[in-house]
mmCIF file of C-alpha atoms in Angstrom:
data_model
loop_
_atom_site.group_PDB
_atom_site.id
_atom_site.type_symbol
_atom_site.label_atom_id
_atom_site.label_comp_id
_atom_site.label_asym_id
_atom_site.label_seq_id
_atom_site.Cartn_x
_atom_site.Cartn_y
_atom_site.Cartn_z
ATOM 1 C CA UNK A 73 -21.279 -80.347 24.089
ATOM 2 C CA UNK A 74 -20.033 -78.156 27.622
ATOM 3 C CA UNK A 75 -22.676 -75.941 26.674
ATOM 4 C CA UNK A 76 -25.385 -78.337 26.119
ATOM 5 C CA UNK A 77 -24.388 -79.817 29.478
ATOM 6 C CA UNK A 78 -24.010 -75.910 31.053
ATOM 7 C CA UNK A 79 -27.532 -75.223 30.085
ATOM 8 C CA UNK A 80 -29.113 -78.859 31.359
ATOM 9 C CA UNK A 81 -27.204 -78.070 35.057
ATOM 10 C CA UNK A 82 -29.023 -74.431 34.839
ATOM 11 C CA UNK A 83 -32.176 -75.947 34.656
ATOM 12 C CA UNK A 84 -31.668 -78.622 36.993
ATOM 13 C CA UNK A 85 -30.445 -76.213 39.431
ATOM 14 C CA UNK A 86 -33.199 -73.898 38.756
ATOM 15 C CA UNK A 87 -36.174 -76.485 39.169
ATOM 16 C CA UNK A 88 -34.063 -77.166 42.501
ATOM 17 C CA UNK A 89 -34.197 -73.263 44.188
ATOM 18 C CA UNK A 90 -38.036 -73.316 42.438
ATOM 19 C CA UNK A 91 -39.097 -76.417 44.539
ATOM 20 C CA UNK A 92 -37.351 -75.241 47.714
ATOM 21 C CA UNK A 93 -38.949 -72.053 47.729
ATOM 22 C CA UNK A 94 -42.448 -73.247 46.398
ATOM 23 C CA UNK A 95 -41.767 -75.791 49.786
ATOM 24 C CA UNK A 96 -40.665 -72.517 51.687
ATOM 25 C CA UNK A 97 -43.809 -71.090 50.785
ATOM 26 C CA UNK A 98 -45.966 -73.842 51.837
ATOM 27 C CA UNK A 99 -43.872 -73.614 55.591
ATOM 28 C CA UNK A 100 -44.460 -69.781 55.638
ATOM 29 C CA UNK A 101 -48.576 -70.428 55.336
ATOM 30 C CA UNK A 102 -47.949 -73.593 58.276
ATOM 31 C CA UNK A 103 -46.296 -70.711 60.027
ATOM 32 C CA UNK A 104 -48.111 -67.956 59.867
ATOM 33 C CA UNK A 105 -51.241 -70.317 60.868
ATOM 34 C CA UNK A 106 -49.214 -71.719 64.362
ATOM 35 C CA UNK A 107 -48.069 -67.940 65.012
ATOM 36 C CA UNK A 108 -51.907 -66.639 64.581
ATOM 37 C CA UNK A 109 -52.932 -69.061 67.041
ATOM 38 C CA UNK A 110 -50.427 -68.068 69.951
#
C-alpha cells in the first residue's frame, strides 16, 4: 500500500514541476517578446 501511495505522490509531483515549467516556458516567449521590443 506505501508504495502504491509513493508512486501516486511521484506522479502528482511530477505533473506539478511539468506544468510549472511548461508555464515557465510560456513566460520565457512573453519575455523574450517585451525584451525584443526595448
Amino acid at each position: 500500500m506505501k508504495k502504491l501511495l509513493f508512486a501516486a505522490t511521484l506522479v502528482g509531483v511530477g505533473i506539478v514541476i511539468w506544468r510549472l515549467v511548461a508555464q515557465e516556458d510560456e513566460a520565457r516567449d512573453l519575455w523574450a517578446e517585451v525584451t525584443d521590443k526595448v
